Coordinates of C-alpha atoms in Angstrom, one line a residue:
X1 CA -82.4 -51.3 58.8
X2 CA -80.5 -53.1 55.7
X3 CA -77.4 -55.3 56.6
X4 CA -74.0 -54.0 56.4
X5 CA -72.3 -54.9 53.3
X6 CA -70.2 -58.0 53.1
X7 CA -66.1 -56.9 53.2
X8 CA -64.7 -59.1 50.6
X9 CA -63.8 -62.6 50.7
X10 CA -60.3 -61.9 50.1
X11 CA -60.1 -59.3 53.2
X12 CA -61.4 -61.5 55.3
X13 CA -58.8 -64.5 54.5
X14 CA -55.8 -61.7 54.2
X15 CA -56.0 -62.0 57.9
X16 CA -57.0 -65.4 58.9
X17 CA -55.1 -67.5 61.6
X18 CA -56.6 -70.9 62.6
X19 CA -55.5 -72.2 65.8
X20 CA -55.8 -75.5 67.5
X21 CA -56.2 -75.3 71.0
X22 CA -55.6 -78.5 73.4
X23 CA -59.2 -79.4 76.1
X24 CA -58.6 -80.1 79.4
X25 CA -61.7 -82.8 78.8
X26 CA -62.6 -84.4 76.3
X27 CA -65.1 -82.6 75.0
X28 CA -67.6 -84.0 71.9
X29 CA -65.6 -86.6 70.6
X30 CA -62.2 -84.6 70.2
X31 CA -59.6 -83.4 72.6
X32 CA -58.3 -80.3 70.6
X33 CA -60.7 -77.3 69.4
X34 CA -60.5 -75.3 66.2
X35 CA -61.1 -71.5 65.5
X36 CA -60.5 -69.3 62.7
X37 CA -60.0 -65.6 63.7
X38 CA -60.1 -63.0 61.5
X39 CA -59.7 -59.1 62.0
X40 CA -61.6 -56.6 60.9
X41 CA -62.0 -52.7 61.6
X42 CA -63.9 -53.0 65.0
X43 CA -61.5 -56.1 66.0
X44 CA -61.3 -59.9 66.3
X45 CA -63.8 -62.3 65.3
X46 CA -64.0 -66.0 65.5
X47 CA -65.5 -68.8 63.2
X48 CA -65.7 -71.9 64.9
X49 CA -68.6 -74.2 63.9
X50 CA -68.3 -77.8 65.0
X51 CA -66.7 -79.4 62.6
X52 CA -69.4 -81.8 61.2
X53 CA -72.1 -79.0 60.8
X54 CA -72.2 -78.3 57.1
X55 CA -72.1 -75.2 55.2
X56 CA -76.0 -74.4 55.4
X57 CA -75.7 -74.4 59.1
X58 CA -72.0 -73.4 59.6
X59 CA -73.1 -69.8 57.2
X60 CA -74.7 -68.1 60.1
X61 CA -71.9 -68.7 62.1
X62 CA -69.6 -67.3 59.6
X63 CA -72.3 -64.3 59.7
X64 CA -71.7 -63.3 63.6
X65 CA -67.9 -63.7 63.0
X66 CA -68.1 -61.0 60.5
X67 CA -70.5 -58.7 62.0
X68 CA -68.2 -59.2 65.4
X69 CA -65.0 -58.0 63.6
X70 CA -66.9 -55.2 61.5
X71 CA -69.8 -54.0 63.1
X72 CA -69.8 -51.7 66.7
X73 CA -71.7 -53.8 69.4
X74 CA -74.9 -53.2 71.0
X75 CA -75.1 -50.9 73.8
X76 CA -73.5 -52.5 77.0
X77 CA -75.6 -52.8 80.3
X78 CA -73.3 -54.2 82.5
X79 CA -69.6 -54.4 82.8
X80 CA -69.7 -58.3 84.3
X81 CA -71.1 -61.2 83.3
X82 CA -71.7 -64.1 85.9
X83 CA -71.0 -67.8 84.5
X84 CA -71.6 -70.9 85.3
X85 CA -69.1 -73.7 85.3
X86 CA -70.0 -76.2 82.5
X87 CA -69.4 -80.4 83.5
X88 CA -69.0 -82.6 80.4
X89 CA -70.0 -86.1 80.8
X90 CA -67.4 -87.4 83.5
X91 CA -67.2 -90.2 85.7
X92 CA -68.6 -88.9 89.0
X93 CA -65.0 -89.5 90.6
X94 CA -63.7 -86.4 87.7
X95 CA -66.5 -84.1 88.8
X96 CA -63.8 -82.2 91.5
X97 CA -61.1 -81.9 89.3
X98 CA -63.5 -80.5 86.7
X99 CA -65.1 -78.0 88.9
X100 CA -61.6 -76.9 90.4
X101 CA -60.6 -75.2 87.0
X102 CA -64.0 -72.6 87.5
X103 CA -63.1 -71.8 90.6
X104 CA -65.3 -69.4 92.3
X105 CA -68.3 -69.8 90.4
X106 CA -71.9 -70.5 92.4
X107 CA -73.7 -72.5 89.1
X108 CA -72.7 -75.4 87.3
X109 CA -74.1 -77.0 84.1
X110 CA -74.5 -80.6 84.3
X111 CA -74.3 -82.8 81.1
X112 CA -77.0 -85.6 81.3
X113 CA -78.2 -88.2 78.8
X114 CA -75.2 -89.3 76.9
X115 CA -74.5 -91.6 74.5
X116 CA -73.7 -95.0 76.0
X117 CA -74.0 -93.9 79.5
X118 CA -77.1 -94.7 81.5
X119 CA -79.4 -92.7 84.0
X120 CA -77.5 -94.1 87.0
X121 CA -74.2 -92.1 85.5
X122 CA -76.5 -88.9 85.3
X123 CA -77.3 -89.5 88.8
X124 CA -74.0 -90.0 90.3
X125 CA -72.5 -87.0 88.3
X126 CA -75.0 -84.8 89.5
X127 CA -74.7 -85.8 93.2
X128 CA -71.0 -85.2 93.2
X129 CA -71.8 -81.6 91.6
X130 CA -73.9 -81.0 94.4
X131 CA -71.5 -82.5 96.8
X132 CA -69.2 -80.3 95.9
X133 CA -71.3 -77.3 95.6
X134 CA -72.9 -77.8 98.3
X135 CA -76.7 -76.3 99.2
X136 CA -76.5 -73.0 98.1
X137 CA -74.7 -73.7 94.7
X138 CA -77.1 -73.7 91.5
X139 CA -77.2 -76.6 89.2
X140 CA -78.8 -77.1 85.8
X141 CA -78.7 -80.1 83.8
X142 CA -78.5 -80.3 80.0
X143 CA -79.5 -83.0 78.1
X144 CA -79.0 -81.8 74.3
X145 CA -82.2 -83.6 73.8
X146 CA -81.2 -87.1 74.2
X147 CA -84.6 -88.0 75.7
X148 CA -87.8 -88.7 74.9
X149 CA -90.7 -87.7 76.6
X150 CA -90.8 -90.6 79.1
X151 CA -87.1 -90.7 79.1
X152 CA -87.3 -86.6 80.3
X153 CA -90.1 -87.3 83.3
X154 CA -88.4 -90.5 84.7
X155 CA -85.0 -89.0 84.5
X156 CA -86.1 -85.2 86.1
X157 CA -87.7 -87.2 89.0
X158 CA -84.4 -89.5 90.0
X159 CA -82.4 -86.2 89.2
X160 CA -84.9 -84.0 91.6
X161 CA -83.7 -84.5 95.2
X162 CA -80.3 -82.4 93.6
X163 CA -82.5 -79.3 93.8
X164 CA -82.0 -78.5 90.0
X165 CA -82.3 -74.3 88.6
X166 CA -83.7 -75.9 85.3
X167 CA -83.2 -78.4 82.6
X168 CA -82.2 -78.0 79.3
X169 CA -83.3 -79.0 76.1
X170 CA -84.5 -82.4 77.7
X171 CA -86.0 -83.5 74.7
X172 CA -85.5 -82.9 70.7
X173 CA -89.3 -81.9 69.6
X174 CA -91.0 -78.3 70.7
X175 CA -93.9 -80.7 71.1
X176 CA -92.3 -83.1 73.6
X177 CA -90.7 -80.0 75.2
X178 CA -94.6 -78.4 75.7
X179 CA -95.9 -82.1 76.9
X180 CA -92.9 -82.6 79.3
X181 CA -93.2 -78.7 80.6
X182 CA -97.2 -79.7 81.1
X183 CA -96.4 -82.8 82.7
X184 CA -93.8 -81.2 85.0
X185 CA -96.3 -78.0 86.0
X186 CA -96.8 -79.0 89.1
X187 CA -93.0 -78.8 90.1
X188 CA -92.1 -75.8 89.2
X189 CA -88.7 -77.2 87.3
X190 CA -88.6 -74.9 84.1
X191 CA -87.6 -76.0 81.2
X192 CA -85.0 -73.8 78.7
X193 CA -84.6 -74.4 75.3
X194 CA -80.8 -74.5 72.9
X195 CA -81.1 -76.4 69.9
X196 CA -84.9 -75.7 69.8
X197 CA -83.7 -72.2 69.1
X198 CA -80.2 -72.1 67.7
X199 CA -80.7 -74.9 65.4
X200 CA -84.2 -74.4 64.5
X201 CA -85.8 -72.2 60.7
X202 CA -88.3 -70.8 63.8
X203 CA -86.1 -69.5 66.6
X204 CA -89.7 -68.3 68.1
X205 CA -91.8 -71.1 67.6
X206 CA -90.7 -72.6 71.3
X207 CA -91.9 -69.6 72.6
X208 CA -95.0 -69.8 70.9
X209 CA -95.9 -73.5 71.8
X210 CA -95.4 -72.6 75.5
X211 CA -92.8 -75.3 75.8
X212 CA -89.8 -73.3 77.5
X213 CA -89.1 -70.5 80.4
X214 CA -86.2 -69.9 79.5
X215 CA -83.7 -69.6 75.8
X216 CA -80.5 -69.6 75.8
X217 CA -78.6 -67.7 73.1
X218 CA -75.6 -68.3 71.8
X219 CA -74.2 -65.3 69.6
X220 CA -72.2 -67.6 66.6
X221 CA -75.2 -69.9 66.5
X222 CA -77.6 -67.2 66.0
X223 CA -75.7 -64.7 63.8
X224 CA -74.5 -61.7 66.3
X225 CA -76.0 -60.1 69.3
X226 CA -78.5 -58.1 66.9
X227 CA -80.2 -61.4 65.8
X228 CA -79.9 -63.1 69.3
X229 CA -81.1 -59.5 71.1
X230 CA -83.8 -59.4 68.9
X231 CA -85.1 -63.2 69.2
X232 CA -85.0 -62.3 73.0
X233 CA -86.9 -59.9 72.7
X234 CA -89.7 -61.6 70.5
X235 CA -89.7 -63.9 73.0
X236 CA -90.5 -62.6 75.8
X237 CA -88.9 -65.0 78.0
X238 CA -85.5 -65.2 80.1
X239 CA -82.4 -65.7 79.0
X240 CA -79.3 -67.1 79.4
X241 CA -76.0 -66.8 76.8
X242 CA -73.7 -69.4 76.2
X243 CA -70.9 -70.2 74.1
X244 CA -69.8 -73.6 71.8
X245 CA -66.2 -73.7 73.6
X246 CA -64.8 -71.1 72.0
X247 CA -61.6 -69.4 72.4
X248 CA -61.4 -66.1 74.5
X249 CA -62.4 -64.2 71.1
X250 CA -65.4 -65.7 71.0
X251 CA -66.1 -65.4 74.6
X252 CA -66.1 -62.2 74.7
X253 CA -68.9 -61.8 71.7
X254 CA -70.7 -63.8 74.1
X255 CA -70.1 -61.5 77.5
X256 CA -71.0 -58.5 75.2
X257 CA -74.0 -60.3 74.1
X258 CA -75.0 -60.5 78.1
X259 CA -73.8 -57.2 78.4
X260 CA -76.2 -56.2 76.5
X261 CA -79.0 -57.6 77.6
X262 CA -81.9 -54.8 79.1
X263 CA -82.2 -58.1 81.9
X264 CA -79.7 -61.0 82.7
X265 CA -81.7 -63.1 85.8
X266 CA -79.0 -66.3 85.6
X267 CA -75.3 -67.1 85.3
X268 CA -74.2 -67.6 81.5
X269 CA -72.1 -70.3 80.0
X270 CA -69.8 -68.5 78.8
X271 CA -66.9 -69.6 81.7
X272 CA -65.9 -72.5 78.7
X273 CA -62.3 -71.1 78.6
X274 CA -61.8 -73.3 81.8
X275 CA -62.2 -76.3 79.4
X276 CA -59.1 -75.5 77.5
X277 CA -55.4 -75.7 78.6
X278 CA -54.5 -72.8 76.5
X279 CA -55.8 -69.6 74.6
X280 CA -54.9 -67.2 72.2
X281 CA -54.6 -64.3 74.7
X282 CA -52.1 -64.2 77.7
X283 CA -55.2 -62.7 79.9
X284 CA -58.0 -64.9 78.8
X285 CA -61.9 -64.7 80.0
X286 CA -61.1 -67.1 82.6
X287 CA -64.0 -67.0 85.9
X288 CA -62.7 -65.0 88.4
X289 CA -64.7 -64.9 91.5
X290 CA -67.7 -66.4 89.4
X291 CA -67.8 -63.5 86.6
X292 CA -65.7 -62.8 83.2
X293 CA -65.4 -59.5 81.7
X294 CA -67.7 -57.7 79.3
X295 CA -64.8 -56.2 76.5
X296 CA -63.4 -57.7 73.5
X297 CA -60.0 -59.7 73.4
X298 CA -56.8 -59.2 71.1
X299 CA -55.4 -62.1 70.7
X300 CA -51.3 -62.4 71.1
X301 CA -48.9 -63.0 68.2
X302 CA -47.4 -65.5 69.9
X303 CA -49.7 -67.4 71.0
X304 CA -50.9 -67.7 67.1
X305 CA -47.8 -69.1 66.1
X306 CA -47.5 -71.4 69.2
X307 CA -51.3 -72.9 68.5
X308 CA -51.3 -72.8 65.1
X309 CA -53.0 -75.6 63.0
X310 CA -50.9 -77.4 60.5
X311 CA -51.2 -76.4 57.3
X312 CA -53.9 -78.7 55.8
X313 CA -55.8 -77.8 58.5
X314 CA -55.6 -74.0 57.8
X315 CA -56.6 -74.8 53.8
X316 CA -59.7 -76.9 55.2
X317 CA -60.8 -73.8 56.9
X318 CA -59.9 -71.6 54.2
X319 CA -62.4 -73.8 51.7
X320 CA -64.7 -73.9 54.2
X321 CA -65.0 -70.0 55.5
X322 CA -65.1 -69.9 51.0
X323 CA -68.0 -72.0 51.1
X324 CA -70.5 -70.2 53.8
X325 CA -69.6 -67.3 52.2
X326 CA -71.1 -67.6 48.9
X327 CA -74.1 -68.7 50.8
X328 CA -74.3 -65.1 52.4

């Protein structure tokens, strides 16, 4: 099947709104996030690359965003997608606080092996998770591959007695992810893989190498739930969707994503709009009881105005939406 057409540049910015939306964490170096939303025939789409990723990388993103706003979905499964709540790099004395805005939900994802902090911060963090969870809640830990091989195996073993659902990314390389999956074998940890897939020219080439159980998908990332269904697919492992804190637009191209999904065996990430203190929707994909919705959100006028980014900010996303675009 050839691609849909590209709508114009000019449509697309004719109904652009960038917002900037305060985090109840700090959360990768900044304490505000920024979206551009756009509408287009089928509804709301958002563009939110990090801000450092560059045009080359930032395109695909802009790609989903427009197939999101212009293009019907795939066929929905399920109604409800289960999340999981999602800890940032806290002191272990924040971990309560953190998990109190998910509420109801039985998984939390764990963020390990950050800059500046040691193993010991891991390990406390990850206790008071499981404190608070207590036995029957689920936890994961995601390193964004800030380990090396030995790094990974030392760190897996001091973080083992929390009972842990997987890890994630532990390490950069698929060939340090394949070593470290042999090497942990015999204790049936699996091992999933993000930027190994979402940041990679091969999406399938971890799946090739053996070196993950599980992908996780994210729908900007990859382009829209097409790509991300069909990468999936290829690679015949589990999966698990998350999201790149986006607002409740983006969410809920994620949840669809899950929704569509022939099998969805674990919680997602995509319970992120507990990080923020506000949203561009009066009802937004907030957990409740552990799940978010499966539909797409309008977003409310007011809210626009009221989270608006100044207006230097808007132009930097208007050059830079111009800029992935003629790479498309």
């Amino acid at each position: 099947m050839s691609p849909a057409p590209l709508p114009p540049l000019a449509e697309i910015l004719s109904s652009l709104r960038v917002v900037s939306l305060p985090l109840a964490t700090r959360f990768r170096g900044v304490d505000h996030r920024e979206a551009a939303l756009f509408e287009g025939p089928e509804g709301w789409g958002e563009f939110s690359p990090f801000l450092e990723y560059a045009p080359v990388e930032a395109s695909t993103w802009l790609t989903a965003a427009i197939d999101f706003a212009y293009e019907p979905q795939p066929t929905p499964h399920r109604a409800r997608i289960g999340v999981n709540a999602t800890v940032p790099a806290v002191a272990a004395s924040d971990v309560a606080g953190v998990l109190a805005r998910y509420g109801a939900c039985r998984t939390a994802k764990v963020k390990v092996a950050e800059a500046g902090q040691t193993l010991d911060d891991d390990i406390a963090r990850v206790a008071a998770v499981r404190e608070q969870m207590g036995p029957e809640g689920r936890i994961r830990v995601d390193a964004n591959a800030g380990w090396n091989i030995d790094e990974a195996e030392r760190a897996l073993h001091a973080l083992a007695e929390f009972d842990l659902e997987y890890a994630e990314q532990p390490c950069a390389s698929v060939a340090e992810l394949a070593e470290l999956r042999d090497r942990l074998r015999k204790w049936d940890l699996p091992i999933a893989a993000d930027e190994s897939v979402r940041k990679a020219e091969d999406p399938l080439a971890v799946a090739r190498a053996g070196a993950a159980d599980i992908v996780i998908i994210k729908a900007q990332p990859l382009g829209g739930a097409r790509r991300a269904l069909d990468i999936v697919e290829q690679a015949g492992l589990a999966a698990v969707v998350s999201s790149a804190i986006d607002t409740s637009v983006g969410l809920a191209q994620g949840a669809l994503l899950a929704a569509a999904l022939p099998a969805l065996d674990h919680d997602c990430g995509l319970g992120t709009a507990a990080l923020l203190t506000a949203d561009v929707t009066r009802d937004p994909l907030l957990p409740q009881d552990g799940t978010i919705s499966a539909a797409r959100v309008v977003p409310d006028e007011d809210l626009l105005v009221r989270h608006a980014a100044d207006p230097q900010r808007e132009e930097w996303w208007r050059r830079r939406i111009g800029a992935c675009y003629a790479l498309l």
